[in-house]
mmCIF file with all atom_site columns, C-alpha atoms in Angstrom:
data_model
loop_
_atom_site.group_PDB
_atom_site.id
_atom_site.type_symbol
_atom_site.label_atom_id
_atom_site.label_alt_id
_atom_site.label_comp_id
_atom_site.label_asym_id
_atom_site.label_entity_id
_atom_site.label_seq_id
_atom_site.pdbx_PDB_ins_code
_atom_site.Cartn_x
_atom_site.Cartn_y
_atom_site.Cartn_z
_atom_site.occupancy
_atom_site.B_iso_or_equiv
_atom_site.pdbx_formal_charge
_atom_site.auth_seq_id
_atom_site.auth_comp_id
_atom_site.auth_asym_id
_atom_site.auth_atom_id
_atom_site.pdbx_PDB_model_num
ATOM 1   C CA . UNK K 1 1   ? 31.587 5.058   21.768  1.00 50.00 ? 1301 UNK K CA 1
ATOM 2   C CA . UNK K 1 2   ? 32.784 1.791   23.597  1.00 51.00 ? 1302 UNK K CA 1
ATOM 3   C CA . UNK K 1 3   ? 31.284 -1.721  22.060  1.00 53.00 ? 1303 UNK K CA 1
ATOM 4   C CA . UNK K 1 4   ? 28.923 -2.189  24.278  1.00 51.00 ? 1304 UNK K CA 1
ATOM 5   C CA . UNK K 1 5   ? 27.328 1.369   23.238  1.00 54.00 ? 1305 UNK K CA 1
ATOM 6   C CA . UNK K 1 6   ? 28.198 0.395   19.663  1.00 54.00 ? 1306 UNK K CA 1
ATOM 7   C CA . UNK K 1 7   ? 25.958 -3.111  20.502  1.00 60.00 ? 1307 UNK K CA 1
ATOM 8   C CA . UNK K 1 8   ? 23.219 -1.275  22.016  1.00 59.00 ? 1308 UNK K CA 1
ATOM 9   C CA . UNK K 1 9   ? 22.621 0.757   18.788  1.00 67.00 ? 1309 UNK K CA 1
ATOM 10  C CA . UNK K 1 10  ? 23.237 -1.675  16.785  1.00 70.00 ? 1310 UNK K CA 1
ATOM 11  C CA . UNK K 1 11  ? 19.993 -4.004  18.175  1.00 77.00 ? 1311 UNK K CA 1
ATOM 12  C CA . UNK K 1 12  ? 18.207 -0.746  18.550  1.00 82.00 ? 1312 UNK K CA 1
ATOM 13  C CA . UNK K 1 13  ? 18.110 -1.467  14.481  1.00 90.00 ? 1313 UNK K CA 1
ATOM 14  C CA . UNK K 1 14  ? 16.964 -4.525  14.415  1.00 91.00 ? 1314 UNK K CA 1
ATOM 15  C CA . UNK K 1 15  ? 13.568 -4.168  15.327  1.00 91.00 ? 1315 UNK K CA 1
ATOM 16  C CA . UNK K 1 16  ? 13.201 -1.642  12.248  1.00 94.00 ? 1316 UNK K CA 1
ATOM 17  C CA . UNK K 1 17  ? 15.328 -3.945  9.881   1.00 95.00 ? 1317 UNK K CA 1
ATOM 18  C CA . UNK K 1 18  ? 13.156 -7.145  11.152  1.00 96.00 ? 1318 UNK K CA 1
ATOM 19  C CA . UNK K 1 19  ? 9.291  -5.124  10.678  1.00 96.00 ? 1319 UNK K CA 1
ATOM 20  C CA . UNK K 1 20  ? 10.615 -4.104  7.601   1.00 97.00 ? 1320 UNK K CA 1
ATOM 21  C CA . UNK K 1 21  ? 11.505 -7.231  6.390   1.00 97.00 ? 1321 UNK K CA 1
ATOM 22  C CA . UNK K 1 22  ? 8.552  -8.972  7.029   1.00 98.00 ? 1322 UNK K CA 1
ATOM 23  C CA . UNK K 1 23  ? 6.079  -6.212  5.082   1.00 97.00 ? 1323 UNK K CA 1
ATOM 24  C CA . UNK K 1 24  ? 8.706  -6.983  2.216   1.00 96.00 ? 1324 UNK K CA 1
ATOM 25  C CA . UNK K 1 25  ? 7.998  -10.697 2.144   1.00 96.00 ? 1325 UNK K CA 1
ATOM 26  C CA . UNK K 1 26  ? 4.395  -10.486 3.369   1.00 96.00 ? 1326 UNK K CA 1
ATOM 27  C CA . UNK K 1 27  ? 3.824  -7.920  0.062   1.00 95.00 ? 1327 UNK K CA 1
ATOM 28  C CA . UNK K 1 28  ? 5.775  -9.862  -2.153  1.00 93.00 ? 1328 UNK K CA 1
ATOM 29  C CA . UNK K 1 29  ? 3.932  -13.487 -0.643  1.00 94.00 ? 1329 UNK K CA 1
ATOM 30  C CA . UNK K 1 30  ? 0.530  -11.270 -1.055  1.00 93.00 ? 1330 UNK K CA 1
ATOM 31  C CA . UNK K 1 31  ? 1.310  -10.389 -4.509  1.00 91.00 ? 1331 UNK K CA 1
ATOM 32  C CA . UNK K 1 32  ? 1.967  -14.437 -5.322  1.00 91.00 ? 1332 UNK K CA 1
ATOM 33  C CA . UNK K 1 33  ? -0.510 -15.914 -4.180  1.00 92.00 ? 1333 UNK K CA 1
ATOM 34  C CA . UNK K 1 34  ? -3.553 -13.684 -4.581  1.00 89.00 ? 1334 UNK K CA 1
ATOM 35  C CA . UNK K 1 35  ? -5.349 -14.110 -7.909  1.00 88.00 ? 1335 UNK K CA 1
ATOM 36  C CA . UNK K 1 36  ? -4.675 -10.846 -9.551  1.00 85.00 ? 1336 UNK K CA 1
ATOM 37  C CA . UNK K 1 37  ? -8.195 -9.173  -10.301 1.00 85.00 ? 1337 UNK K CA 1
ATOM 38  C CA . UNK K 1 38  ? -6.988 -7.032  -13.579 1.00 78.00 ? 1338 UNK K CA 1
ATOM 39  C CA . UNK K 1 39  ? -8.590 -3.900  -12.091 1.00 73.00 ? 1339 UNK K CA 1
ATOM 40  C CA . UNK K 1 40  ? -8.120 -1.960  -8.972  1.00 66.00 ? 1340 UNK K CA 1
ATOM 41  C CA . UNK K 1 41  ? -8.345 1.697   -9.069  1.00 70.00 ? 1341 UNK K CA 1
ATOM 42  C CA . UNK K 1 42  ? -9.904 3.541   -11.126 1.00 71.00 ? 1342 UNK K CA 1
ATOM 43  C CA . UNK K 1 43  ? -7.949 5.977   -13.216 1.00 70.00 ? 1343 UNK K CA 1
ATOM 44  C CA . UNK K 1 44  ? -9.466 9.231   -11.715 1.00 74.00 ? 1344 UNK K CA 1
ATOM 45  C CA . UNK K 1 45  ? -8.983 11.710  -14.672 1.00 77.00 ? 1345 UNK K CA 1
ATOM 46  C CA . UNK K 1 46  ? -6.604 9.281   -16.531 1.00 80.00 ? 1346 UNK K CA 1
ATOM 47  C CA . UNK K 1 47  ? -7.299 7.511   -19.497 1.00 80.00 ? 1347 UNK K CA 1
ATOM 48  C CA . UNK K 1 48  ? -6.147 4.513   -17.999 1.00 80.00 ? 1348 UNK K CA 1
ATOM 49  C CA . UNK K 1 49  ? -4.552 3.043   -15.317 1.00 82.00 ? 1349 UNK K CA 1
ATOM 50  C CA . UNK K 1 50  ? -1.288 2.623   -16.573 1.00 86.00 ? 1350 UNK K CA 1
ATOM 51  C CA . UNK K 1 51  ? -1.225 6.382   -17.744 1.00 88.00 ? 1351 UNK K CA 1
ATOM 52  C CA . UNK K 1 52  ? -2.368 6.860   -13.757 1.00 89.00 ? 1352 UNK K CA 1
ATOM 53  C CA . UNK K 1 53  ? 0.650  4.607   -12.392 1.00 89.00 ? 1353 UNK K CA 1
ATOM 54  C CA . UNK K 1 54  ? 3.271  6.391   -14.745 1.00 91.00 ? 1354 UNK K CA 1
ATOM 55  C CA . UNK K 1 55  ? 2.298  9.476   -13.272 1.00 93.00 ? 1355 UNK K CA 1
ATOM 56  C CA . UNK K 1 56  ? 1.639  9.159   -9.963  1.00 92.00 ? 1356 UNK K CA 1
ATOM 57  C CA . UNK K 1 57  ? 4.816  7.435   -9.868  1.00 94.00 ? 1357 UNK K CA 1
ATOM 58  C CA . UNK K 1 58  ? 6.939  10.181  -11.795 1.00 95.00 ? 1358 UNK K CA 1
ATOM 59  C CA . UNK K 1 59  ? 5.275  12.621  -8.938  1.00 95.00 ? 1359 UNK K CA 1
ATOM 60  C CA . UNK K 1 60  ? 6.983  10.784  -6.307  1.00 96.00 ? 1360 UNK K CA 1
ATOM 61  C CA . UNK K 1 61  ? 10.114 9.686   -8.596  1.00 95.00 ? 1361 UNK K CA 1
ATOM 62  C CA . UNK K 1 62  ? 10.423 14.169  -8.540  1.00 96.00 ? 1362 UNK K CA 1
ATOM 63  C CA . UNK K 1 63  ? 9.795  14.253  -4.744  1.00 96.00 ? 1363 UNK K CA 1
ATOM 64  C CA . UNK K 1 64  ? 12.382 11.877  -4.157  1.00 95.00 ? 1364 UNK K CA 1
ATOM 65  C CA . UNK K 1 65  ? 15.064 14.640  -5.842  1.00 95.00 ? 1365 UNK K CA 1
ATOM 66  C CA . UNK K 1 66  ? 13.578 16.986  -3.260  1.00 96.00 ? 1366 UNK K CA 1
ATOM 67  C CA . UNK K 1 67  ? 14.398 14.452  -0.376  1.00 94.00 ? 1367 UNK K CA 1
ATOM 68  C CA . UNK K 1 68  ? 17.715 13.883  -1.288  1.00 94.00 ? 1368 UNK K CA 1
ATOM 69  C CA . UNK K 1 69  ? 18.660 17.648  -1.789  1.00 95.00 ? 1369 UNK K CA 1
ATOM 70  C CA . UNK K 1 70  ? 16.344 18.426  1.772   1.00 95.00 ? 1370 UNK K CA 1
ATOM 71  C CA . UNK K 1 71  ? 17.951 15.575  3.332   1.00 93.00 ? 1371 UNK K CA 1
ATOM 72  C CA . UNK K 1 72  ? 21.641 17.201  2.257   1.00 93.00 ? 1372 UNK K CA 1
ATOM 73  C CA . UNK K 1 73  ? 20.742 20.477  3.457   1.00 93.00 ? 1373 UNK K CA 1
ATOM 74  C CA . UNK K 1 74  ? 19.930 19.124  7.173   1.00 90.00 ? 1374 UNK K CA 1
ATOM 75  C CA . UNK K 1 75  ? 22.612 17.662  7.502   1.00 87.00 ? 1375 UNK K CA 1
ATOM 76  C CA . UNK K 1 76  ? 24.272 20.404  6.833   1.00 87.00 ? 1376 UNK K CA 1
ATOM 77  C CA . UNK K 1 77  ? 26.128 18.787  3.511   1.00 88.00 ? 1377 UNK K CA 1
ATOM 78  C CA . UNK K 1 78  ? 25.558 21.783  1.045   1.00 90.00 ? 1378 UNK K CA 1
ATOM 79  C CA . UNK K 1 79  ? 25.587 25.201  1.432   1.00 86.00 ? 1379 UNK K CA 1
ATOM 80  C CA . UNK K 1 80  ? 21.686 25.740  0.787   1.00 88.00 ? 1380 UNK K CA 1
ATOM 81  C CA . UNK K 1 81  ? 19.288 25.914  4.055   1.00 91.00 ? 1381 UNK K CA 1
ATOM 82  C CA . UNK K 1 82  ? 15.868 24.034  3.450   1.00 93.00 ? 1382 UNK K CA 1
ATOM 83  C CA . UNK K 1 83  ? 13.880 24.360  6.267   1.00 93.00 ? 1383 UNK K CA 1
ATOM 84  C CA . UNK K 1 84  ? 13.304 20.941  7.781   1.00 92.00 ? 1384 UNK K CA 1
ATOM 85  C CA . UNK K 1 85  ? 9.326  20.652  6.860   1.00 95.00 ? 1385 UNK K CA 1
ATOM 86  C CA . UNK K 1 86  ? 10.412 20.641  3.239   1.00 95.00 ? 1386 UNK K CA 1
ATOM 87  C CA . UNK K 1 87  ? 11.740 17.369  3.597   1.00 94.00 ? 1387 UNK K CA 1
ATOM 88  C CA . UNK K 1 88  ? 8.636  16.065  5.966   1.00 94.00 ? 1388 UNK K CA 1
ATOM 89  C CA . UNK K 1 89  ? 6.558  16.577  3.289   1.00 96.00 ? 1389 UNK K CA 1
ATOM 90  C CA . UNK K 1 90  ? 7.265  16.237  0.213   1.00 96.00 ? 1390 UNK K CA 1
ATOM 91  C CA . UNK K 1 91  ? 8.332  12.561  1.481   1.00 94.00 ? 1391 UNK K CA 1
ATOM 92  C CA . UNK K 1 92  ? 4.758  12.312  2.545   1.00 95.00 ? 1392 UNK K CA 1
ATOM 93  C CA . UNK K 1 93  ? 3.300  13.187  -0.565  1.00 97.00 ? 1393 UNK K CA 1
ATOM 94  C CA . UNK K 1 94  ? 5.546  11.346  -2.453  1.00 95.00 ? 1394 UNK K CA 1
ATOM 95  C CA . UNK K 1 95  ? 4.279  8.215   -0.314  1.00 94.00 ? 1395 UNK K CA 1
ATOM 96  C CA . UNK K 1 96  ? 0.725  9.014   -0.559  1.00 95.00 ? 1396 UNK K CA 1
ATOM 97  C CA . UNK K 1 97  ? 1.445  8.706   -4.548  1.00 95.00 ? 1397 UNK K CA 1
ATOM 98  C CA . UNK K 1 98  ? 2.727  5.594   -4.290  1.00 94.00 ? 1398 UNK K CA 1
ATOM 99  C CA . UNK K 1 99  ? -0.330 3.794   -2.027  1.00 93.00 ? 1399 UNK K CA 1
ATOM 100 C CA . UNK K 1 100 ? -2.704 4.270   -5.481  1.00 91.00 ? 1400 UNK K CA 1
ATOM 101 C CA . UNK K 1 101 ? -0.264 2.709   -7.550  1.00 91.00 ? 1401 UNK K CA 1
ATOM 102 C CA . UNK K 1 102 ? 0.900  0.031   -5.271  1.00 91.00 ? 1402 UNK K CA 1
ATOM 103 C CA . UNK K 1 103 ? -2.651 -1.167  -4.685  1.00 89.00 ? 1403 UNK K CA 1
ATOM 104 C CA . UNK K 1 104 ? -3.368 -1.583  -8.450  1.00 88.00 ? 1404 UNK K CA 1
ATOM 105 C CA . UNK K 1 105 ? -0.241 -3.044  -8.948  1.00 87.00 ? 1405 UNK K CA 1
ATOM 106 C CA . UNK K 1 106 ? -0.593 -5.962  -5.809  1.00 88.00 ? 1406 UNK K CA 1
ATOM 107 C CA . UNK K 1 107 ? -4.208 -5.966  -5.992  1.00 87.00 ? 1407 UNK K CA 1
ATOM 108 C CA . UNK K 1 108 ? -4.913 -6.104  -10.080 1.00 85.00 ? 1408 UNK K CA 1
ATOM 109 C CA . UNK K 1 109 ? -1.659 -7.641  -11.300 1.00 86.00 ? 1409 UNK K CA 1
ATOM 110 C CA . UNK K 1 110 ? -0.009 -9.596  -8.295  1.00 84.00 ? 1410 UNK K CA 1
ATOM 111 C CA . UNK K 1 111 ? 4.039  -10.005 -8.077  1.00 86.00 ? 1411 UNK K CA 1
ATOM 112 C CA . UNK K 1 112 ? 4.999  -11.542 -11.672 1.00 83.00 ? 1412 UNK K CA 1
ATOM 113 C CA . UNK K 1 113 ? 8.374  -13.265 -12.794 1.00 84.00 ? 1413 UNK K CA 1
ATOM 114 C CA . UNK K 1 114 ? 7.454  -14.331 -16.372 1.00 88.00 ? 1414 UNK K CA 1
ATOM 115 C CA . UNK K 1 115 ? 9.252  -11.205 -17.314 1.00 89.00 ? 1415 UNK K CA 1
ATOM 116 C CA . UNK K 1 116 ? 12.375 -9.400  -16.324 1.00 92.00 ? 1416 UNK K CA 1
ATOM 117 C CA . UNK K 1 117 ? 11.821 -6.251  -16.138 1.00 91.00 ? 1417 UNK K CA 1
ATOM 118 C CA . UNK K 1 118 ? 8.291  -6.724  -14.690 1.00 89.00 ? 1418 UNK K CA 1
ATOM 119 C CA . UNK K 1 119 ? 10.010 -9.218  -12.011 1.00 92.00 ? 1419 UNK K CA 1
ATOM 120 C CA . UNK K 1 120 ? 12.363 -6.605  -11.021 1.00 94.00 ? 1420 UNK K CA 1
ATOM 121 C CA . UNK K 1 121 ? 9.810  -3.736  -10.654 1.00 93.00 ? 1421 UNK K CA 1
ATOM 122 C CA . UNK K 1 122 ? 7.893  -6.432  -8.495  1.00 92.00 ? 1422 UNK K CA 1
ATOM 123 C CA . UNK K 1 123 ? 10.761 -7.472  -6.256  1.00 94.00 ? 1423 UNK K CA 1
ATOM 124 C CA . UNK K 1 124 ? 11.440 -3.385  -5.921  1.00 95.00 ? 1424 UNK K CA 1
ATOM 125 C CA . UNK K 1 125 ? 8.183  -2.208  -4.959  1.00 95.00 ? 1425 UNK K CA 1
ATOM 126 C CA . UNK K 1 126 ? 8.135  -4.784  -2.121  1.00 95.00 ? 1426 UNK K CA 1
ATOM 127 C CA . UNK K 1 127 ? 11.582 -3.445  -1.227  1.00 97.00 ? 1427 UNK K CA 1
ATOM 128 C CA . UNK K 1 128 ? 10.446 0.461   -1.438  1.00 96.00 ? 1428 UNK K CA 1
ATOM 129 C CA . UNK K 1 129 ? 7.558  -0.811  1.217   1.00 97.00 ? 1429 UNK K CA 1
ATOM 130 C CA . UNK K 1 130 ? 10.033 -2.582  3.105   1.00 97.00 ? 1430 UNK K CA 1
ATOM 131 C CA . UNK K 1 131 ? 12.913 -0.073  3.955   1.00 97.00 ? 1431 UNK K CA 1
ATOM 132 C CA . UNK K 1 132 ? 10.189 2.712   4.412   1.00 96.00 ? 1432 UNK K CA 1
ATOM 133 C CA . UNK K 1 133 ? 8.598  0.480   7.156   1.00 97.00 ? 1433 UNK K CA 1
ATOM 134 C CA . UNK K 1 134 ? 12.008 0.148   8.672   1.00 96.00 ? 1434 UNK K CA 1
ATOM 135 C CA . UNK K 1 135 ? 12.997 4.042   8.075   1.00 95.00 ? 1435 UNK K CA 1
ATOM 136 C CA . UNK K 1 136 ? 9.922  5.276   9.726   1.00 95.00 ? 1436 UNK K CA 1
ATOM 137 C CA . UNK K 1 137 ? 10.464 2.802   12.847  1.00 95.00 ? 1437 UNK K CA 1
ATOM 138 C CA . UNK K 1 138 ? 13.972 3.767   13.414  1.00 94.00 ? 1438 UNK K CA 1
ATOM 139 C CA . UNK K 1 139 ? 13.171 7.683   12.765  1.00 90.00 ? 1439 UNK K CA 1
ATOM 140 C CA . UNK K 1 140 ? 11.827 8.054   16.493  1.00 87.00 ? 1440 UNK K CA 1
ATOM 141 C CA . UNK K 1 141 ? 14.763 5.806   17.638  1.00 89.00 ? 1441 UNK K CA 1
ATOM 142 C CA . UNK K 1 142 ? 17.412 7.471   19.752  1.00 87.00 ? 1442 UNK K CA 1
ATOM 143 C CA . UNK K 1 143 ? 21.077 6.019   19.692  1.00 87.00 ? 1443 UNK K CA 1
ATOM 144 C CA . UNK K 1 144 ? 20.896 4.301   16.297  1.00 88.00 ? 1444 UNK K CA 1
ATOM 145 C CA . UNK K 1 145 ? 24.123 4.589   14.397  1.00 88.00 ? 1445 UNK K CA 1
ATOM 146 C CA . UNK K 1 146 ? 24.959 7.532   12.734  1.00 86.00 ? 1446 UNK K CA 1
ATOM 147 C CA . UNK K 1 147 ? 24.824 5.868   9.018   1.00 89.00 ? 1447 UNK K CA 1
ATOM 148 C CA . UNK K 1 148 ? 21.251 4.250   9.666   1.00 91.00 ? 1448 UNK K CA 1
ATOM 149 C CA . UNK K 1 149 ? 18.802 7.174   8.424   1.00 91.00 ? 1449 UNK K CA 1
ATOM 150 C CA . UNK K 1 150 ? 21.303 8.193   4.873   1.00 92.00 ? 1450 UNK K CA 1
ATOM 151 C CA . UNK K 1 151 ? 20.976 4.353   4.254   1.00 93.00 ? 1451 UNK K CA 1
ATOM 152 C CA . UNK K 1 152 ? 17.807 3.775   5.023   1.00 95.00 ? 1452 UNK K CA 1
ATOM 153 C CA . UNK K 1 153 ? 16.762 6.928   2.649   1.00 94.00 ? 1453 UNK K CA 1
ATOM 154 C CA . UNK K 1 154 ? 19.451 6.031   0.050   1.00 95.00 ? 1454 UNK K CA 1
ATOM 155 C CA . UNK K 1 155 ? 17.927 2.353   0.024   1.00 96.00 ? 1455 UNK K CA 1
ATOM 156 C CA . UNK K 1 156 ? 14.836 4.381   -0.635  1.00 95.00 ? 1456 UNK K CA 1
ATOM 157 C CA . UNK K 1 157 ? 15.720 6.597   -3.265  1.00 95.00 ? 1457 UNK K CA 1
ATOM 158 C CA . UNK K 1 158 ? 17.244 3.832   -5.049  1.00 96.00 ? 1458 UNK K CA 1
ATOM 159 C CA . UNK K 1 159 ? 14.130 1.637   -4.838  1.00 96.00 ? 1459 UNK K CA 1
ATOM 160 C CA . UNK K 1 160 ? 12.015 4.302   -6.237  1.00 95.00 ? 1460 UNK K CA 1
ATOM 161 C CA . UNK K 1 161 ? 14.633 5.424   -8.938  1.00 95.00 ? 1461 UNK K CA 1
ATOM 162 C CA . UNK K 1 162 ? 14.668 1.874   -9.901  1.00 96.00 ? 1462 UNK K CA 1
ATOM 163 C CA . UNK K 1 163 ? 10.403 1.702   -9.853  1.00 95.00 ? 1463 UNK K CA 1
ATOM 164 C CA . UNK K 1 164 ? 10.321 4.744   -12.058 1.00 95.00 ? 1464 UNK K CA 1
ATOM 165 C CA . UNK K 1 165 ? 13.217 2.728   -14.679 1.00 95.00 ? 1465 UNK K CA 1
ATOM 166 C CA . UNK K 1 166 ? 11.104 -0.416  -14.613 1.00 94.00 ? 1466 UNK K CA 1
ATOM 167 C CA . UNK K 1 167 ? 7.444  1.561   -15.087 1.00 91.00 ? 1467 UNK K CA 1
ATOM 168 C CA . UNK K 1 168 ? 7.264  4.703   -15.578 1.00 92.00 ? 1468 UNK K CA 1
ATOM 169 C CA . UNK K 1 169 ? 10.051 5.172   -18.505 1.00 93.00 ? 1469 UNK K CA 1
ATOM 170 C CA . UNK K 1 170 ? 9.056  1.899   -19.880 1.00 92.00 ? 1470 UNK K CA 1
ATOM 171 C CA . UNK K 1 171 ? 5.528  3.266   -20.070 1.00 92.00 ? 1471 UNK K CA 1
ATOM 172 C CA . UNK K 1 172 ? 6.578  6.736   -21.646 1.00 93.00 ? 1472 UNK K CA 1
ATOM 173 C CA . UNK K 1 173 ? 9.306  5.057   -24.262 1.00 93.00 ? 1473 UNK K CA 1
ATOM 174 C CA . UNK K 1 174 ? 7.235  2.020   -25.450 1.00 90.00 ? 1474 UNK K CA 1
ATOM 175 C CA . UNK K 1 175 ? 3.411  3.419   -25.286 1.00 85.00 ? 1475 UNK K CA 1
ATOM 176 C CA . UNK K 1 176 ? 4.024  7.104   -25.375 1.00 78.00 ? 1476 UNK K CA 1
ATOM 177 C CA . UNK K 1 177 ? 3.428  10.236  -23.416 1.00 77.00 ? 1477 UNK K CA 1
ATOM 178 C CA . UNK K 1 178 ? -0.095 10.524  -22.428 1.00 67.00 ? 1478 UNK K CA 1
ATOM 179 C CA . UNK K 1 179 ? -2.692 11.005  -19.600 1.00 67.00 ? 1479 UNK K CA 1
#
């Protein structure tokens, strides 16, 4: 590739990077300044809606294991062949978990800072929404560099690895296993 290639590609990202960046702020403004409501979703066959959260979210913390290992395989990194739908969809399941939990989370209880851990689960869900918005834009994208895509899903993984710390385990260690 010459630099002028390596340019082209390069601002072929940006328009990904910038969308993305703005639902991150626009979430994490949303979740400010809105008057959290204390109720959002009902906990359709939960006992609550934290019990709801902790799962849905452990669904898609599991699906995220798949993408890795599905992502690995089409790429050809290990030895295993997953066909490439595998990886198509249990990414989309694992976001359709997430849209329950999110809503209840910006809607009912806004973006807090009062307390760390609840802070960093905040500033990490509006990340997760971010660098999806900017994974799915550059998916379609042609010429992007080679590193954009295992970024973009690593930044991914690690958001929702680092939602499940901040919620899910939290919720499981302190209040117990339940539905």
């Amino acid at each position: 590739m010459t630099i002028a290639t390596d340019r082209r590609s390069a601002t072929g990202l940006l328009t990904p990077l910038l969308a993305g960046a703005l639902v991150m702020v626009a979430l994490g403004v949303y979740g400010r300044v809105h008057t959290p409501t204390g109720f959002a979703v009902g906990p359709g066959g939960f006992s609550g809606a934290l019990p709801m959260k902790s799962w849905l979210t452990t669904g898609a913390f599991v699906l995220a294991f798949v993408q890795v290992v599905s992502a690995l395989s089409m790429w050809g990194k290990i030895g295993v062949s997953i066909p490439a739908w595998v990886h198509r969809w249990s990414g989309r399941v694992a976001f359709v978990l997430t849209i329950p939990v999110a809503f209840h989370c910006l809607y009912a209880l806004g973006l807090q800072y009062d307390v760390p851990r609840v802070l960093v689960h905040s500033l990490l869900g509006c990340f997760f929404y971010g660098v999806f918005t900017a994974k799915m834009l550059a998916l379609p994208r042609k010429g992007l560099p080679g590193w954009t895509l295992p970024l973009l899903g690593g930044g991914l993984f690690a958001a929702l690895v680092g939602l499940w710390l901040t919620s899910s385990l939290w919720f499981f260690t302190t209040i117990g296993v339940r539905l």
